[in-house]
Tab-separated table of N, CA and C in Angstrom:
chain	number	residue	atom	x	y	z
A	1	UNK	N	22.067	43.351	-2.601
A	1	UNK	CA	21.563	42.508	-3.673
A	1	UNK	C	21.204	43.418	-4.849
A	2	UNK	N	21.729	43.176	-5.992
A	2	UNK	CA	21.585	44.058	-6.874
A	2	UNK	C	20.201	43.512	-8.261
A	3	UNK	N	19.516	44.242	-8.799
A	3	UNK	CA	18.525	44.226	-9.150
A	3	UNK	C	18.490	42.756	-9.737
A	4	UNK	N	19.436	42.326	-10.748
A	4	UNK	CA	19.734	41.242	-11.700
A	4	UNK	C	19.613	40.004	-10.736
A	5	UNK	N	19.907	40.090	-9.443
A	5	UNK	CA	20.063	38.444	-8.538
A	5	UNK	C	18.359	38.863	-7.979
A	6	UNK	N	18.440	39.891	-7.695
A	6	UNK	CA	16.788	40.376	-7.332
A	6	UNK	C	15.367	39.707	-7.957
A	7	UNK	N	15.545	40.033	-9.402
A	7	UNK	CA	15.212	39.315	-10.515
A	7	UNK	C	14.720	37.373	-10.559
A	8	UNK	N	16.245	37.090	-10.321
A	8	UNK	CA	16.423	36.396	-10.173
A	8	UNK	C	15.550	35.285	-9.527
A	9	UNK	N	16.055	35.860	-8.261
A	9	UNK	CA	15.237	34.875	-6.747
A	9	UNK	C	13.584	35.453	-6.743
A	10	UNK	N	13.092	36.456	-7.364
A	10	UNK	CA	11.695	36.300	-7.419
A	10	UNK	C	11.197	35.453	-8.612
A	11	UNK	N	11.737	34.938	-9.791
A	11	UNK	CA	11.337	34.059	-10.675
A	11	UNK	C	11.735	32.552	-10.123
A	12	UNK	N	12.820	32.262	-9.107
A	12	UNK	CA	12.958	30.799	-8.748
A	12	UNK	C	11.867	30.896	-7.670
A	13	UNK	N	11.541	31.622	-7.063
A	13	UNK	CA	9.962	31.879	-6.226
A	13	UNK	C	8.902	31.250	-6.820
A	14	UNK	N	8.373	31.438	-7.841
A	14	UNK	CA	7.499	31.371	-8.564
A	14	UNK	C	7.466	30.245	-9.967
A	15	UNK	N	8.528	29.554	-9.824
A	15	UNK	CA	7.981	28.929	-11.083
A	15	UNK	C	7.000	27.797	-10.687
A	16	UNK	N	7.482	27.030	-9.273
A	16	UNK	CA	6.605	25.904	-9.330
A	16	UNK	C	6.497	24.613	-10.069
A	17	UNK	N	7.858	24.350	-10.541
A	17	UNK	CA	7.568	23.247	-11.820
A	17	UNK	C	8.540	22.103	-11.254
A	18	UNK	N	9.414	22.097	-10.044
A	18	UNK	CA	9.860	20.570	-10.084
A	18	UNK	C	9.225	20.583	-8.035
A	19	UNK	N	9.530	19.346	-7.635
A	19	UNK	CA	9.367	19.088	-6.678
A	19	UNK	C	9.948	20.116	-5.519
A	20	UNK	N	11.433	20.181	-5.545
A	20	UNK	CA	12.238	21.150	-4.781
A	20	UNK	C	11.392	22.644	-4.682
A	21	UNK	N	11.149	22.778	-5.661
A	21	UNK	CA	10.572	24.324	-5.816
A	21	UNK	C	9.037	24.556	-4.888
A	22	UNK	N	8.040	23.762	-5.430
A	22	UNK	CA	6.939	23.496	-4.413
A	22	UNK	C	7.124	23.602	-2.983
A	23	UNK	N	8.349	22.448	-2.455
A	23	UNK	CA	8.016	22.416	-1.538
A	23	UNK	C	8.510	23.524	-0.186
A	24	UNK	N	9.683	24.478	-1.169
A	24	UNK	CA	10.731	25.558	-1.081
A	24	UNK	C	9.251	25.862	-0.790
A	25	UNK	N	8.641	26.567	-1.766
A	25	UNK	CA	6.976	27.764	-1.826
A	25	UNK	C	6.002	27.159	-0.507
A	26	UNK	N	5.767	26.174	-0.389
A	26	UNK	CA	4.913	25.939	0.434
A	26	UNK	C	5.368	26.281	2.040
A	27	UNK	N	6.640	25.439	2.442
A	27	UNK	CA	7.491	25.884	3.674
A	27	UNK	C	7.115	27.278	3.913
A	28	UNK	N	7.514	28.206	2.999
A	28	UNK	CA	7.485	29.884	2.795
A	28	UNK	C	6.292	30.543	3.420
A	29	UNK	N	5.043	29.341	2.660
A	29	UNK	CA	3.724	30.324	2.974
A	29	UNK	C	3.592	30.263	4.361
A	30	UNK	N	3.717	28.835	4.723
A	30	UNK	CA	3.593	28.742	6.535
A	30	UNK	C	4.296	28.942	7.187
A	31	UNK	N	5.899	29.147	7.087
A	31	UNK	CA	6.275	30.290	8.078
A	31	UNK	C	6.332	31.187	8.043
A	32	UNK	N	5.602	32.182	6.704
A	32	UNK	CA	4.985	33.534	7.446
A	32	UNK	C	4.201	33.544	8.036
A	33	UNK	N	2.845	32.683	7.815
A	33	UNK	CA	1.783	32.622	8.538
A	33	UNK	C	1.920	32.291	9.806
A	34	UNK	N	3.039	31.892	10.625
A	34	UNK	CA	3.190	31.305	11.445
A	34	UNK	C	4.181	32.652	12.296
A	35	UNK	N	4.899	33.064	11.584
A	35	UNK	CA	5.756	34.137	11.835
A	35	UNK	C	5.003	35.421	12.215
A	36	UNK	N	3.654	35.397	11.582
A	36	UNK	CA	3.295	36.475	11.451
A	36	UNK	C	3.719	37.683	10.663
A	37	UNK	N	4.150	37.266	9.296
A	37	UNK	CA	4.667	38.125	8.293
A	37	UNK	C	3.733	38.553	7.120
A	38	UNK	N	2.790	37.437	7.021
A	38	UNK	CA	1.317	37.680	5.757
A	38	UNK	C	0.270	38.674	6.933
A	39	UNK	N	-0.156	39.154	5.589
A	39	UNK	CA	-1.086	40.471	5.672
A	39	UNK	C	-2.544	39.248	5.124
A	40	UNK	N	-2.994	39.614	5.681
A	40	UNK	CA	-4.309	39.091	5.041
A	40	UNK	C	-5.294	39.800	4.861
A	41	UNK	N	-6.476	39.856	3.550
A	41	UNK	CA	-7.710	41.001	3.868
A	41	UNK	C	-8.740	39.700	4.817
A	42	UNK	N	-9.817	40.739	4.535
A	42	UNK	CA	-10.861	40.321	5.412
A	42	UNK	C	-11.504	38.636	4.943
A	43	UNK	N	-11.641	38.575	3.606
A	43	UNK	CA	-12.156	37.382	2.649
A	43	UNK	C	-11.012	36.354	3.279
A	44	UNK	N	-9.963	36.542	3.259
A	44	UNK	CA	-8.526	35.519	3.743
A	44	UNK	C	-8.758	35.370	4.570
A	45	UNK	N	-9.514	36.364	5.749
A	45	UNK	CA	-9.637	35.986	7.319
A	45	UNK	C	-10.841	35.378	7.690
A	46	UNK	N	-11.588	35.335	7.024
A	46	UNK	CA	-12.797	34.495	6.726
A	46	UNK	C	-12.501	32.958	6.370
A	47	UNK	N	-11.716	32.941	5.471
A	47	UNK	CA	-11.252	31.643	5.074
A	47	UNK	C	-10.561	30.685	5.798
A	48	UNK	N	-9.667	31.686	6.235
A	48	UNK	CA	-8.869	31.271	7.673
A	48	UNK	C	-9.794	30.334	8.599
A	49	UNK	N	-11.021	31.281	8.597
A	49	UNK	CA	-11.978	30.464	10.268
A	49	UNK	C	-12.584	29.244	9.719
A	50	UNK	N	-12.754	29.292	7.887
A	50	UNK	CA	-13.812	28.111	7.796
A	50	UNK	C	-12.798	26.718	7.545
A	51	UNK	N	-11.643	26.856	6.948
A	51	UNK	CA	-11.025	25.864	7.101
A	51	UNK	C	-11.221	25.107	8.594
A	52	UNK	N	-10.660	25.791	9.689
A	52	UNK	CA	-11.013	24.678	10.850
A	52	UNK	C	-12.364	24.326	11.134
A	53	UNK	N	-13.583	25.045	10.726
A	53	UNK	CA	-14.856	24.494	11.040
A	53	UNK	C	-14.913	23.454	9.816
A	54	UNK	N	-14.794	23.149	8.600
A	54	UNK	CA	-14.467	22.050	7.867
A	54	UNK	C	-13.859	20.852	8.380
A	55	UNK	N	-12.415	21.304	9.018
A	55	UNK	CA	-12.079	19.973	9.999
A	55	UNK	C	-12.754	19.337	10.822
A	56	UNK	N	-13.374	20.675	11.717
A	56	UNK	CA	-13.889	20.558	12.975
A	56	UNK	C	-15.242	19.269	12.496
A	57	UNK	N	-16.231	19.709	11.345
A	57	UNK	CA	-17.318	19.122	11.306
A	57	UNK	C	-17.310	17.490	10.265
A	58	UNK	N	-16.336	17.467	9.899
A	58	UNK	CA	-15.838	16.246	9.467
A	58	UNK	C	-15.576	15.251	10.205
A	59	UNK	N	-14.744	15.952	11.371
A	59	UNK	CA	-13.602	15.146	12.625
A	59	UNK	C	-15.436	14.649	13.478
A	60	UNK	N	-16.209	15.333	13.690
A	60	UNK	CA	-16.907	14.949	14.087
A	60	UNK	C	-18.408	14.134	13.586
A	61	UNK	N	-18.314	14.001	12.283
A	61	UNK	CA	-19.161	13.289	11.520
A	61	UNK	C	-18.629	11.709	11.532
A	62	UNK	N	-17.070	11.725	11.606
A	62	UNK	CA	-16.516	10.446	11.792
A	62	UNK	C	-16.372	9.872	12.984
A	63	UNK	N	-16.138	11.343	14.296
A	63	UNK	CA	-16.578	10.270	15.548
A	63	UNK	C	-17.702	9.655	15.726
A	64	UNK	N	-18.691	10.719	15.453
A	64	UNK	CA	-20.189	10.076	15.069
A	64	UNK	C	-20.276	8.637	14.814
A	65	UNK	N	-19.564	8.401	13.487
A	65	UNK	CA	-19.397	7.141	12.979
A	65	UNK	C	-18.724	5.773	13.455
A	66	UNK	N	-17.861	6.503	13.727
A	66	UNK	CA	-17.001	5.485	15.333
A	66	UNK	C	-17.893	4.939	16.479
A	67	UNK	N	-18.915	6.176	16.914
A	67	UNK	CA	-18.951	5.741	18.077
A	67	UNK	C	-19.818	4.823	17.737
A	68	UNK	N	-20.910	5.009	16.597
A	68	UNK	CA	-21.895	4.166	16.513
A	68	UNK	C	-21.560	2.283	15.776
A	69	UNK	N	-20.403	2.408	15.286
A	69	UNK	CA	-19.629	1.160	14.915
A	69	UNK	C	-19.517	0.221	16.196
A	70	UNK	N	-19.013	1.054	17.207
A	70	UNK	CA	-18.730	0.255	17.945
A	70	UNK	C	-20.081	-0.356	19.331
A	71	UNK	N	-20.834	0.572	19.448
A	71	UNK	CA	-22.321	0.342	19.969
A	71	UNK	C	-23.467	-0.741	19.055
A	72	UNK	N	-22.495	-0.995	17.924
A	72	UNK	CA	-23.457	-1.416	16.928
A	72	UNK	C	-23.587	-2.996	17.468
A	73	UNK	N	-24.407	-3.726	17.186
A	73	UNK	CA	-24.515	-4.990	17.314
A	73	UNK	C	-23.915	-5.827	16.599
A	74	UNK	N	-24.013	-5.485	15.232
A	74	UNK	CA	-23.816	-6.059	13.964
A	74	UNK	C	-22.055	-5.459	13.477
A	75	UNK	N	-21.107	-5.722	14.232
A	75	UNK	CA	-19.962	-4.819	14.250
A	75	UNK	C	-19.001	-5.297	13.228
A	76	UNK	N	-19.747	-6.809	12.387
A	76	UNK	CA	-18.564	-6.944	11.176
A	76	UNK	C	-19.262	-6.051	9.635
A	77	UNK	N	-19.230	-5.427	9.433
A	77	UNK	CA	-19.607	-4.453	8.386
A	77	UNK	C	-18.333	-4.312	7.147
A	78	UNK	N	-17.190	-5.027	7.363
A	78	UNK	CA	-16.062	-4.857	6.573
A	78	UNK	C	-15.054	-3.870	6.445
A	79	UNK	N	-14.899	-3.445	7.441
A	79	UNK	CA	-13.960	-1.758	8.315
A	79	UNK	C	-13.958	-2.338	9.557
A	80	UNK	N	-12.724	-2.110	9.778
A	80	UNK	CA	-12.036	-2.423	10.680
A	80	UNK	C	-12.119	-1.497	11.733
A	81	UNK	N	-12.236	-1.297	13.278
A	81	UNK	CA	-12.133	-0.597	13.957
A	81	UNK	C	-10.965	0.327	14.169
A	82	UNK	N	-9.935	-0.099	14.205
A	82	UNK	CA	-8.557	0.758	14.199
A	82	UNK	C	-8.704	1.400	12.892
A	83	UNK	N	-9.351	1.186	11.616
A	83	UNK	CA	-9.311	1.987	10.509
A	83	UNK	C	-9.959	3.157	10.920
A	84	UNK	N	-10.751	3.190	11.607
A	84	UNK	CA	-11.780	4.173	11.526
A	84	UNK	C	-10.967	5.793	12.750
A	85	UNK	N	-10.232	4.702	14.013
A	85	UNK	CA	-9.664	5.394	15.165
A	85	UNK	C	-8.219	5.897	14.162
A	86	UNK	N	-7.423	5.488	13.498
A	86	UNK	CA	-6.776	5.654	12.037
A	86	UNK	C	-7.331	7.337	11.146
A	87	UNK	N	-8.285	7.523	10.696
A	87	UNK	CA	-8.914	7.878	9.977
A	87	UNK	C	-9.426	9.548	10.904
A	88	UNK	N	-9.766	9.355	12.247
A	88	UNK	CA	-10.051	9.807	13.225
A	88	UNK	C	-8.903	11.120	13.918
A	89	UNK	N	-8.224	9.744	13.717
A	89	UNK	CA	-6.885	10.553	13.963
A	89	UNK	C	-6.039	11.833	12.933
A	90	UNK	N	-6.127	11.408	12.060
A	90	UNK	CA	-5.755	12.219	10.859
A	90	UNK	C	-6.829	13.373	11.004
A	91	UNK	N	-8.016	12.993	10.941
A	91	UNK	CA	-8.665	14.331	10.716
A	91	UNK	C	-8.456	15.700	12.055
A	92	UNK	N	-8.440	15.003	13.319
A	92	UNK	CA	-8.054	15.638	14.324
A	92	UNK	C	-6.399	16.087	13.902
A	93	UNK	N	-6.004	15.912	13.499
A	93	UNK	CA	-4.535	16.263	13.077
A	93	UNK	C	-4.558	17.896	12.325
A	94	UNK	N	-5.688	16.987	11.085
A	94	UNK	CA	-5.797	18.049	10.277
A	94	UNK	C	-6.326	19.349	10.878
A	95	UNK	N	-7.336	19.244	12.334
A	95	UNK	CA	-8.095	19.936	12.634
A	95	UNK	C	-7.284	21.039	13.294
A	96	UNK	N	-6.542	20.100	14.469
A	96	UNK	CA	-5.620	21.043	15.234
A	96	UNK	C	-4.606	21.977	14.474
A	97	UNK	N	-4.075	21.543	13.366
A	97	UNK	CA	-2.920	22.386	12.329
A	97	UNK	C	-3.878	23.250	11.965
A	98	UNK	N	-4.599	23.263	11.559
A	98	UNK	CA	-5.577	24.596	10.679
A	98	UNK	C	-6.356	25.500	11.959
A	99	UNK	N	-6.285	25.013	12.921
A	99	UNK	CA	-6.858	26.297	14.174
A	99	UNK	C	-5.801	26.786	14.441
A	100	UNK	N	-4.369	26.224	14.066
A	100	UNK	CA	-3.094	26.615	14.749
A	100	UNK	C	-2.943	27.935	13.974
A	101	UNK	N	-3.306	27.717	12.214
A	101	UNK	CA	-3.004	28.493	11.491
A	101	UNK	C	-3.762	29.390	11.781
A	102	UNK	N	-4.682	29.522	11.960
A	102	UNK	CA	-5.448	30.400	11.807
A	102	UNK	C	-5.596	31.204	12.939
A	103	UNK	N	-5.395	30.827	13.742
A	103	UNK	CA	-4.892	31.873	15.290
A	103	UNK	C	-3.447	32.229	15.149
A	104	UNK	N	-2.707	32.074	14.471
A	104	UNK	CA	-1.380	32.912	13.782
A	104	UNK	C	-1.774	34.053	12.982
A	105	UNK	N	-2.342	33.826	12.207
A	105	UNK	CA	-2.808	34.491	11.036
A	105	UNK	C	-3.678	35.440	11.566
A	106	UNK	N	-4.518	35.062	12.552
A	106	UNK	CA	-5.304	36.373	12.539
A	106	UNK	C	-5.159	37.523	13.629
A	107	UNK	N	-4.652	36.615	14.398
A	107	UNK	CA	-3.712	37.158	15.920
A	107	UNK	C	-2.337	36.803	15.739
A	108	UNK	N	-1.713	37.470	14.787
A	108	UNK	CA	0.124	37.446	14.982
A	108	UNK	C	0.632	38.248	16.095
A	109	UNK	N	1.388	37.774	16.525
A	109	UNK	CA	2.566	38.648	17.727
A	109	UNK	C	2.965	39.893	17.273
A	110	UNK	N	2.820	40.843	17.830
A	110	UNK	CA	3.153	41.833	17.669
A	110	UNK	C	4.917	41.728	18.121
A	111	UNK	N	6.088	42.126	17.489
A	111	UNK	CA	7.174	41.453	17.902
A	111	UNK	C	7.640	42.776	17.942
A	112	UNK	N	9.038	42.940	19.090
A	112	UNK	CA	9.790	44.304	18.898
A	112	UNK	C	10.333	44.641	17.807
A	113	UNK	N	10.607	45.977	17.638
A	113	UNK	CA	11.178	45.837	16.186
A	113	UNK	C	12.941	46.526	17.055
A	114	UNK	N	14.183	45.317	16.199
A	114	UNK	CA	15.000	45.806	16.853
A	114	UNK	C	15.939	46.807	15.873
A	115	UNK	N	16.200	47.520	16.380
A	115	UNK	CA	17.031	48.985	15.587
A	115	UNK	C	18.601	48.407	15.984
A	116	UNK	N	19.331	48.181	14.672
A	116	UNK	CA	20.679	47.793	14.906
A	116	UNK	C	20.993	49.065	14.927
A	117	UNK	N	22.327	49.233	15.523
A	117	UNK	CA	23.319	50.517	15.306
A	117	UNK	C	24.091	50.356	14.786
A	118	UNK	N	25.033	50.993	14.159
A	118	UNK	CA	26.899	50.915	13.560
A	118	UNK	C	27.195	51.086	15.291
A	119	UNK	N	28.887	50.625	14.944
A	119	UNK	CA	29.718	50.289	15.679
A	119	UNK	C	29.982	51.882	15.369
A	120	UNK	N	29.884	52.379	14.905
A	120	UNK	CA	30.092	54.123	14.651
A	120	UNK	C	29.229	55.187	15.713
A	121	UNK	N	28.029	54.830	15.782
A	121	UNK	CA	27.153	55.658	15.935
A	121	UNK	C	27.804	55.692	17.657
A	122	UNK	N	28.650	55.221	18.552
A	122	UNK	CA	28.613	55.182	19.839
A	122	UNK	C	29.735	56.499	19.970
A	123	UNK	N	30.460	55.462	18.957
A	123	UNK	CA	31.981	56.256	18.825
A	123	UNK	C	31.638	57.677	18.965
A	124	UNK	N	30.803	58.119	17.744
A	124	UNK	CA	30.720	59.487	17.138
A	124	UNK	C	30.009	60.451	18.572
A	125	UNK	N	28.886	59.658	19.284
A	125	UNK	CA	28.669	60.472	20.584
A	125	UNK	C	29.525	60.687	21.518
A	126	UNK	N	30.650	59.909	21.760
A	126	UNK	CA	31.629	60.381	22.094
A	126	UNK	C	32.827	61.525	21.657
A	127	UNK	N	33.026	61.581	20.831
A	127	UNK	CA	33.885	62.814	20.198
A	127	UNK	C	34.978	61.851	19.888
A	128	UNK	N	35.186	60.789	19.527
A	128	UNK	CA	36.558	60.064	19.544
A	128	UNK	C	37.587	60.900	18.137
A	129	UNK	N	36.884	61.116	17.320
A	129	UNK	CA	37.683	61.755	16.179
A	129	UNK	C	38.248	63.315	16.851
A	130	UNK	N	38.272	63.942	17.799
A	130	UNK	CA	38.548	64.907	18.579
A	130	UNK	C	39.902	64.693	19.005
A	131	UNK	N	39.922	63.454	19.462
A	131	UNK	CA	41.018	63.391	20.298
A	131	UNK	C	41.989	62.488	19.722
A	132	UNK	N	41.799	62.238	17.928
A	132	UNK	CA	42.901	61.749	17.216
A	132	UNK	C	43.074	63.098	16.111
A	133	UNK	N	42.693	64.516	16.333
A	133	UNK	CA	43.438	65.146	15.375
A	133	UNK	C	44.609	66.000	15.800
């Protein structure tokens, strides 16, 4: 890849201005994070943990709220029960994706690193050019 296409694909990276492009950038961030390819400092790894305690204490301010809807006596209040198990659900959604991330992110896989060879390098330990001069 020569500098000019180089150029290139780091400015269609970065502009951010139609739909395609966003959602190109966003895909990107989470499968490194997921890949284990982002570096993060310490402030990022911090951030990392409070996002799921945000889920975590939300998801549970609304079971809270659930459970007491339905213990309640007075149970027509104008919310619907499935809205709330609805509502419940999503946040547990949200909760589980952001612990996912964040145990990627802070514990990535250490992965092999694989060393290609040339189709040369076997040849040449053999002496094959020896025995064509």
């Amino acid at each position: 890849m020569n500098q000019q296409k180089w150029e290139r694909d780091i400015l269609n990276r970065q502009r951010n201005i139609v739909f395609p492009d966003t959602v190109l950038n966003e895909g990107r961030f989470y499968r490194n994070i997921v890949y284990g390819k982002a570096v993060f400092s310490r402030g990022q790894k911090i951030s990392l943990l409070i996002v799921p305690a945000y889920y975590l204490t939300i998801t549970f301010v609304e079971l809270a709220g659930t459970i007491s809807q339905v213990l309640a006596e007075n149970k027509d209040h104008g919310q619907f029960f499935a809205d709330d198990l609805w509502i419940l659900f999503l946040l547990l959604w949200g909760f589980l994706f952001s612990t996912f991330l964040a145990v990627k992110g802070l514990f990535p896989i250490e992965r092999k690193r694989i060393v290609r060879k040339g189709y040369r390098s076997k040849q040449s330990k053999r002496g094959w050019y020896r025995n064509h001069l």
